Coordinates of C-alpha atoms in Angstrom, one line a residue:
X1 CA 49.5 76.7 -11.6
X2 CA 50.2 80.0 -13.3
X3 CA 52.1 80.4 -16.6
X4 CA 52.9 76.8 -17.3
X5 CA 56.0 76.6 -19.5
X6 CA 56.5 73.2 -21.2
X7 CA 60.0 72.0 -21.8
X8 CA 61.1 69.5 -24.3
X9 CA 63.2 66.4 -23.4
X10 CA 65.7 64.6 -25.5
X11 CA 63.0 62.2 -26.5
X12 CA 60.5 63.0 -29.2
X13 CA 56.9 63.3 -27.9
X14 CA 57.9 63.7 -24.3
X15 CA 57.7 67.0 -22.4
X16 CA 57.4 68.4 -18.9
X17 CA 56.8 71.5 -16.8
X18 CA 58.2 72.2 -13.4
X19 CA 56.3 72.9 -10.1
X20 CA 56.7 76.4 -8.9
X21 CA 57.6 75.4 -5.3
X22 CA 57.6 71.7 -4.7
X23 CA 60.8 69.8 -5.1
X24 CA 61.6 66.2 -5.8
X25 CA 65.1 65.5 -4.6
X26 CA 67.4 68.5 -5.4
X27 CA 65.3 69.6 -8.4
X28 CA 61.8 70.9 -8.8
X29 CA 59.1 68.3 -9.2
X30 CA 58.2 67.7 -12.9
X31 CA 54.9 66.9 -14.5
X32 CA 55.3 64.8 -17.7
X33 CA 53.1 64.7 -20.8
X34 CA 53.2 62.6 -24.0
X35 CA 52.3 63.8 -27.5
X36 CA 52.0 61.9 -30.8
X37 CA 50.2 62.2 -34.2
X38 CA 48.3 59.5 -36.1
X39 CA 46.6 60.1 -39.4
X40 CA 47.0 63.8 -39.1
X41 CA 45.3 64.0 -35.6
X42 CA 47.2 65.1 -32.5
X43 CA 47.0 63.2 -29.3
X44 CA 48.2 64.7 -26.0
X45 CA 48.0 62.9 -22.6
X46 CA 49.3 63.8 -19.1
X47 CA 51.2 61.0 -17.4
X48 CA 51.8 62.4 -13.9
X49 CA 54.3 63.9 -11.5
X50 CA 57.8 62.6 -11.2
X51 CA 57.3 62.5 -7.4
X52 CA 54.3 60.1 -7.8
X53 CA 56.6 57.6 -9.4
X54 CA 55.9 54.5 -11.5
X55 CA 52.8 52.4 -10.7
X56 CA 53.8 49.6 -8.3
X57 CA 52.7 46.8 -10.6
X58 CA 54.9 48.2 -13.4
X59 CA 57.8 48.8 -11.0
X60 CA 57.7 45.2 -9.8
X61 CA 57.5 43.9 -13.3
X62 CA 60.4 46.1 -14.6
X63 CA 62.6 47.1 -11.6
X64 CA 65.1 49.1 -13.6
X65 CA 62.6 51.2 -15.5
X66 CA 63.1 55.0 -15.1
X67 CA 60.2 57.5 -15.1
X68 CA 61.0 58.9 -18.5
X69 CA 61.4 55.5 -19.9
X70 CA 58.0 54.6 -18.4
X71 CA 56.4 57.7 -20.1
X72 CA 58.0 56.7 -23.5
X73 CA 56.6 53.1 -23.1
X74 CA 53.1 54.5 -22.6
X75 CA 53.6 56.7 -25.7
X76 CA 54.5 53.8 -27.8
X77 CA 51.7 51.7 -26.4
X78 CA 49.0 54.3 -26.9
X79 CA 50.2 55.3 -30.3
X80 CA 50.2 51.6 -31.4
X81 CA 46.7 51.1 -30.0
X82 CA 45.4 54.1 -31.8
X83 CA 46.8 52.8 -35.1
X84 CA 45.5 49.3 -34.6
X85 CA 42.2 50.3 -32.9
X86 CA 42.8 47.9 -30.0
X87 CA 43.6 48.3 -26.3
X88 CA 43.5 51.5 -24.2
X89 CA 44.3 54.6 -26.2
X90 CA 44.8 56.9 -23.3
X91 CA 45.6 56.9 -19.6
X92 CA 41.9 57.4 -18.8
X93 CA 40.9 54.3 -20.8
X94 CA 43.7 52.4 -19.2
X95 CA 42.5 53.4 -15.7
X96 CA 39.0 52.5 -16.6
X97 CA 40.1 49.1 -17.8
X98 CA 42.2 48.6 -14.7
X99 CA 39.3 49.6 -12.4
X100 CA 36.9 47.3 -14.2
X101 CA 39.4 44.4 -13.8
X102 CA 39.9 45.2 -10.1
X103 CA 36.1 45.3 -9.6
X104 CA 35.7 42.0 -11.4
X105 CA 38.4 40.5 -9.2
X106 CA 36.8 41.8 -6.0
X107 CA 33.5 40.4 -7.1
X108 CA 35.1 37.0 -7.9
X109 CA 36.8 37.0 -4.5
X110 CA 33.5 37.9 -2.7
X111 CA 31.7 35.2 -4.6
X112 CA 34.4 32.7 -3.7
X113 CA 34.0 33.6 -0.1
X114 CA 30.2 33.3 -0.3
X115 CA 30.6 29.9 -1.9
X116 CA 32.7 28.7 0.9
X117 CA 30.5 29.9 3.8
X118 CA 29.6 26.8 5.7
X119 CA 26.2 26.1 7.2
X120 CA 27.7 26.1 10.7
X121 CA 29.5 29.4 10.3
X122 CA 26.4 31.1 8.9
X123 CA 24.3 29.8 11.8
X124 CA 26.7 30.9 14.5
X125 CA 27.8 34.2 13.1
X126 CA 24.7 35.5 11.2
X127 CA 21.5 33.6 11.7
X128 CA 21.5 32.9 15.5
X129 CA 22.6 36.4 16.6
X130 CA 19.8 37.9 14.5
X131 CA 17.3 35.2 15.6
X132 CA 17.9 36.0 19.3
X133 CA 16.6 39.6 19.0
X134 CA 13.2 39.9 20.6
X135 CA 12.6 36.1 20.8
X136 CA 11.6 34.1 23.9
X137 CA 14.5 32.3 25.6
X138 CA 12.7 29.0 25.0
X139 CA 12.6 29.7 21.3
X140 CA 16.3 30.6 21.0
X141 CA 17.2 27.6 23.1
X142 CA 15.2 25.2 20.9
X143 CA 16.9 26.7 17.7
X144 CA 20.3 26.1 19.3
X145 CA 19.4 22.6 20.3
X146 CA 18.2 21.8 16.8
X147 CA 21.5 23.0 15.3
X148 CA 23.8 21.4 17.9
X149 CA 22.0 18.1 18.2
X150 CA 20.9 17.3 14.7
X151 CA 22.0 19.8 12.0
X152 CA 25.6 20.6 12.9
X153 CA 26.8 16.9 13.1
X154 CA 25.7 16.3 9.5
X155 CA 25.9 19.6 7.6
X156 CA 27.8 22.0 9.9
X157 CA 31.0 21.9 7.8
X158 CA 29.3 21.8 4.4
X159 CA 29.2 25.0 2.4
X160 CA 25.6 26.3 2.3
X161 CA 25.4 26.0 -1.5
X162 CA 26.3 22.3 -1.3
X163 CA 23.7 21.2 1.2
X164 CA 21.5 18.7 -0.7
X165 CA 18.4 16.7 0.2
X166 CA 20.4 13.5 0.8
X167 CA 22.2 15.3 3.7
X168 CA 18.9 16.2 5.3
X169 CA 17.7 12.7 4.8
X170 CA 20.6 11.7 7.1
X171 CA 19.5 14.3 9.6
X172 CA 16.0 12.8 9.5
X173 CA 17.4 9.2 9.9
X174 CA 19.6 10.2 12.9
X175 CA 16.7 11.9 14.6
X176 CA 14.1 9.1 14.1
X177 CA 16.7 6.4 15.0
X178 CA 17.2 8.2 18.3
X179 CA 13.6 7.7 19.0
X180 CA 12.6 11.4 18.6
X181 CA 9.0 12.2 17.7
X182 CA 8.0 13.1 14.1
X183 CA 6.9 16.5 15.5
X184 CA 10.5 17.1 16.6
X185 CA 11.6 16.3 13.0
X186 CA 9.2 18.9 11.8
X187 CA 10.6 21.5 14.2
X188 CA 14.2 20.7 13.1
X189 CA 13.4 21.0 9.4
X190 CA 11.6 24.3 10.1
X191 CA 14.7 25.7 11.8
X192 CA 16.8 24.6 8.8
X193 CA 14.3 26.2 6.4
X194 CA 14.4 29.5 8.3
X195 CA 18.2 29.5 8.1
X196 CA 18.2 28.7 4.4
X197 CA 15.7 31.5 3.6
X198 CA 17.8 34.1 5.5
X199 CA 20.9 33.0 3.6
X200 CA 19.0 33.3 0.3
X201 CA 17.9 36.8 1.2
X202 CA 21.6 37.6 2.0
X203 CA 22.5 36.5 -1.5
X204 CA 24.6 33.5 -0.5
X205 CA 22.4 30.9 -2.1
X206 CA 19.6 30.6 -4.6
X207 CA 16.7 28.2 -5.1
X208 CA 14.2 26.6 -2.9
X209 CA 15.1 25.0 0.4
X210 CA 16.2 21.3 0.2
X211 CA 13.6 20.4 2.8
X212 CA 10.9 20.5 0.1
X213 CA 12.2 17.1 -1.0
X214 CA 12.1 15.6 2.4
X215 CA 9.1 13.4 3.1
X216 CA 8.0 14.1 6.7
X217 CA 6.0 11.6 8.8
X218 CA 2.4 12.7 9.5
X219 CA 2.0 14.1 13.0
X220 CA -1.1 14.1 15.1
X221 CA -0.3 16.6 17.8
X222 CA -3.8 17.6 18.6
X223 CA -4.2 18.0 22.3
X224 CA -6.9 15.6 23.6
X225 CA -6.6 16.7 27.2
X226 CA -8.9 19.4 28.5
X227 CA -9.9 20.3 32.0
X228 CA -13.2 19.3 33.7
X229 CA -15.0 22.0 35.5
X230 CA -13.8 20.5 38.8
X231 CA -10.2 20.5 37.6
X232 CA -10.5 24.1 36.4
X233 CA -11.9 25.2 39.8
X234 CA -9.0 23.5 41.6
X235 CA -6.5 25.1 39.4
X236 CA -7.9 28.6 39.7
X237 CA -8.3 28.3 43.4
X238 CA -4.7 27.2 43.8
X239 CA -3.4 30.1 41.6
X240 CA -5.6 32.7 43.3
X241 CA -3.9 31.9 46.6
X242 CA -0.4 32.2 45.2
X243 CA -0.1 34.6 42.3
X244 CA -2.8 37.1 41.3
X245 CA -1.3 37.8 37.8
X246 CA -1.1 34.1 37.0
X247 CA -4.7 33.6 38.3
X248 CA -6.1 36.5 36.2
X249 CA -4.3 35.3 33.1
X250 CA -5.5 31.7 33.6
X251 CA -9.1 32.9 34.2
X252 CA -9.0 35.1 31.1
X253 CA -7.7 32.3 28.8
X254 CA -10.2 29.8 30.3
X255 CA -13.2 32.1 29.9
X256 CA -12.4 33.9 26.6
X257 CA -10.1 31.4 24.7
X258 CA -7.4 34.0 24.3
X259 CA -3.9 32.8 23.4
X260 CA -1.1 33.5 25.9
X261 CA 0.6 35.7 23.3
X262 CA -2.6 37.7 23.0
X263 CA -3.0 38.0 26.8
X264 CA 0.5 39.3 27.5
X265 CA 0.1 42.0 24.8
X266 CA -3.3 43.3 26.1
X267 CA -3.4 47.0 26.9
X268 CA -6.0 49.0 28.9
X269 CA -7.2 50.6 25.6
X270 CA -8.2 47.2 24.4
X271 CA -10.6 46.7 27.4
X272 CA -14.3 47.8 27.3
X273 CA -16.0 46.5 30.5
X274 CA -19.2 48.4 29.8
X275 CA -19.9 46.3 26.7
X276 CA -17.9 43.3 27.9
X277 CA -15.6 43.3 24.9
X278 CA -11.9 42.8 24.6
X279 CA -10.3 44.0 21.3
X280 CA -7.6 41.5 20.3
X281 CA -4.9 43.3 18.2
X282 CA -2.3 41.7 16.0
X283 CA -3.3 38.1 16.8
X284 CA -1.6 35.0 15.5
X285 CA -4.1 34.7 12.7
X286 CA -3.3 38.2 11.5
X287 CA -6.8 39.6 11.7
X288 CA -8.0 41.5 14.8
X289 CA -11.2 40.3 16.5
X290 CA -13.4 40.8 19.5
X291 CA -13.4 38.5 22.5
X292 CA -16.3 38.5 24.9
X293 CA -16.1 38.7 28.7
X294 CA -18.0 36.5 31.1
X295 CA -19.3 38.2 34.2
X296 CA -16.3 36.7 36.1
X297 CA -13.8 38.2 33.7
X298 CA -15.5 41.6 33.8
X299 CA -15.4 41.6 37.6
X300 CA -11.7 40.7 37.3
X301 CA -10.9 43.7 35.1
X302 CA -13.0 46.0 37.2
X303 CA -11.1 44.9 40.3
X304 CA -7.7 45.9 38.8
X305 CA -6.1 49.3 39.0
X306 CA -6.4 50.7 35.5
X307 CA -3.2 52.1 34.1
X308 CA -2.4 54.3 31.1
X309 CA -4.4 53.5 27.8
X310 CA -1.2 52.2 26.2
X311 CA 0.0 50.4 29.3
X312 CA 0.2 46.6 29.5
X313 CA -2.3 45.0 31.8
X314 CA -0.1 42.0 32.8
X315 CA 3.5 42.5 33.8
X316 CA 6.1 40.9 36.0
X317 CA 6.6 41.8 39.7
X318 CA 9.2 44.3 38.5
X319 CA 6.9 45.9 35.9
X320 CA 8.6 44.2 32.9
X321 CA 6.5 42.8 30.0
X322 CA 5.7 39.1 30.2
X323 CA 6.3 36.8 27.3
X324 CA 4.4 33.8 28.7
X325 CA 2.5 32.4 31.6
X326 CA 4.3 32.9 34.9
X327 CA 6.2 29.9 36.1
X328 CA 4.0 29.6 39.2
X329 CA 1.3 28.2 36.9
X330 CA 3.4 25.1 36.1
X331 CA 4.3 24.7 39.7
X332 CA 0.7 24.6 40.7
X333 CA -0.1 22.1 37.9
X334 CA 2.7 19.9 39.3
X335 CA 1.3 20.3 42.9
X336 CA -2.2 19.2 41.7
X337 CA -0.6 16.2 39.9
X338 CA -2.5 16.9 36.7
X339 CA 0.4 15.5 34.7
X340 CA 1.6 12.7 37.0
X341 CA 2.4 9.5 35.1
X342 CA 1.6 11.1 31.7
X343 CA 4.2 10.7 29.0
X344 CA 2.1 11.7 25.9
X345 CA 2.6 15.5 25.4
X346 CA -0.9 15.7 24.0
X347 CA -2.3 14.6 27.4
X348 CA -0.3 17.1 29.5
X349 CA -1.8 20.2 31.0
X350 CA 0.0 23.3 29.8
X351 CA -1.0 27.0 29.5
X352 CA -2.5 26.3 26.1
X353 CA -4.8 23.7 27.8
X354 CA -6.9 26.6 29.1
X355 CA -7.7 27.8 25.6
X356 CA -8.2 24.2 24.6
X357 CA -10.6 23.7 27.5
X358 CA -12.5 26.9 26.4
X359 CA -13.0 25.4 23.0
X360 CA -14.0 21.9 24.2
X361 CA -16.5 23.3 26.7
X362 CA -18.1 25.2 23.9
X363 CA -18.4 22.1 21.7
X364 CA -19.7 20.1 24.5
X365 CA -22.4 22.8 25.2
X366 CA -23.5 22.6 21.6
X367 CA -21.7 25.7 20.1
X368 CA -21.4 25.1 16.3
X369 CA -18.0 24.9 14.8
X370 CA -18.4 28.1 12.7
X371 CA -19.2 30.2 15.7
X372 CA -16.3 28.7 17.7
X373 CA -14.0 29.5 14.8
X374 CA -14.8 33.2 15.2
X375 CA -14.4 33.1 19.0
X376 CA -11.0 31.4 18.7
X377 CA -9.8 33.7 15.9
X378 CA -8.9 30.8 13.6
X379 CA -8.1 31.8 10.0
X380 CA -9.5 28.6 8.5
X381 CA -12.3 26.3 9.6
X382 CA -9.9 23.3 9.5
X383 CA -8.1 24.6 12.6
X384 CA -11.4 24.6 14.5
X385 CA -12.6 21.2 13.3
X386 CA -9.8 19.6 15.3
X387 CA -11.8 20.3 18.4
X388 CA -14.8 18.3 17.3
X389 CA -13.2 15.0 18.4
X390 CA -13.0 16.3 21.9
X391 CA -16.8 15.9 22.4
X392 CA -17.7 12.5 21.1
X393 CA -21.0 12.7 22.8
X394 CA -22.0 15.6 20.6
X395 CA -20.9 13.7 17.5
X396 CA -22.8 10.6 18.7
X397 CA -25.9 12.7 19.2
X398 CA -25.5 13.9 15.6
X399 CA -25.2 10.3 14.4
X400 CA -28.3 9.4 16.5
X401 CA -30.2 12.2 14.9
X402 CA -29.3 11.0 11.4
X403 CA -30.2 7.4 12.4
X404 CA -33.6 8.5 13.6
X405 CA -34.1 10.4 10.3
X406 CA -33.2 7.3 8.3
X407 CA -35.6 5.1 10.4
X408 CA -38.4 7.6 10.0
X409 CA -37.9 7.7 6.2
X410 CA -37.9 3.9 6.1
X411 CA -41.1 3.7 8.1
X412 CA -42.8 6.2 5.8
X413 CA -41.7 4.2 2.8
X414 CA -43.1 1.0 4.4
X415 CA -46.5 2.7 4.9
X416 CA -46.6 3.8 1.3
X417 CA -45.9 0.3 0.1
X418 CA -48.4 -1.4 2.3
X419 CA -51.1 1.1 1.2
X420 CA -50.6 0.4 -2.5
X421 CA -53.4 -1.6 -4.4
X422 CA -52.1 -4.1 -6.9
X423 CA -54.4 -4.9 -9.9
X424 CA -53.7 -8.4 -11.3
X425 CA -56.4 -8.1 -14.0
X426 CA -55.4 -6.8 -17.4

């Protein structure tokens, strides 16, 4: 505004100037300011426009307080604070204190809300919607089952921060009492752990997952079933007559040991039929590797119509990416009665059985474990050693070799002893 002209009021230390055009009621709007002196120093602070009125909190506390009285109240407050050295000494300081108080209150409310977020609410509204993105339908269905069947009944209504190991012990008891396998318990606890870790990243909780305190039964889920050469031929022949894609994927896994996840992600740029090499990118173990083609696999690739370098080799009938072995595979397995009468999951033929068969055939043929580890893309040798029990004849032969070595050593020792000359004369 131009040419501000301050006007005194009847109250000492309170003045105002009028707005050039804006009106408040019948009069021009007024801007009020307070002035006072302490220890020879002048203090001047603007209060505000009359049209802005008194702050709501003050108005509610003192309903009959007029605007000028409010200004005088501030004057007395600030002057007293300057004299005593306490409290806000200006409107700016008062606003800063009020803002800090409001921020603290907001933080306290947010913390209270976070403290009251239940396990069930977090799963349904945060974890599960996020988990579903890009996951297989089977994986999301399992996570939902773990929550609905085992976790929700025990801890669904408990705030996340209050979930303790004893509650998970109850989940464990319920699951095992229902006759579920120890492996299922491991899966359920893994689901809980993933939920906990996400909530911790979101700042709702701190500390390690309570599952660390839960003792889990040991699980031997090593698949002991692998296909004989006759069974493999029957399976491939049946698939070849029904679904070319399923046949090619099965042949590839059986002859190279590739995982299903690696097969469905193969692109044409990964295939080198001249050298008989498949480049496996982003495998489960984290380190890329080369897989080697048999002549039958090479012929299979050469018989396909090659697409763009970045194009997927195996897709659905509509051209969409596959996430797993086509369902026709399982229908053929059922038709061949490979799983008829079998209740032990380790004995059932599944898509992974093809990779398992690849490994077992190698062991039976005499391939050493360290070579097999590289072919399978295992990160540690312990993962490969699980296949050694699939070929007991190979282990028996190793034992026989050791036995022959021991017998040979004992025979040599006997010869040495029989050839010694003992002198009884001294």
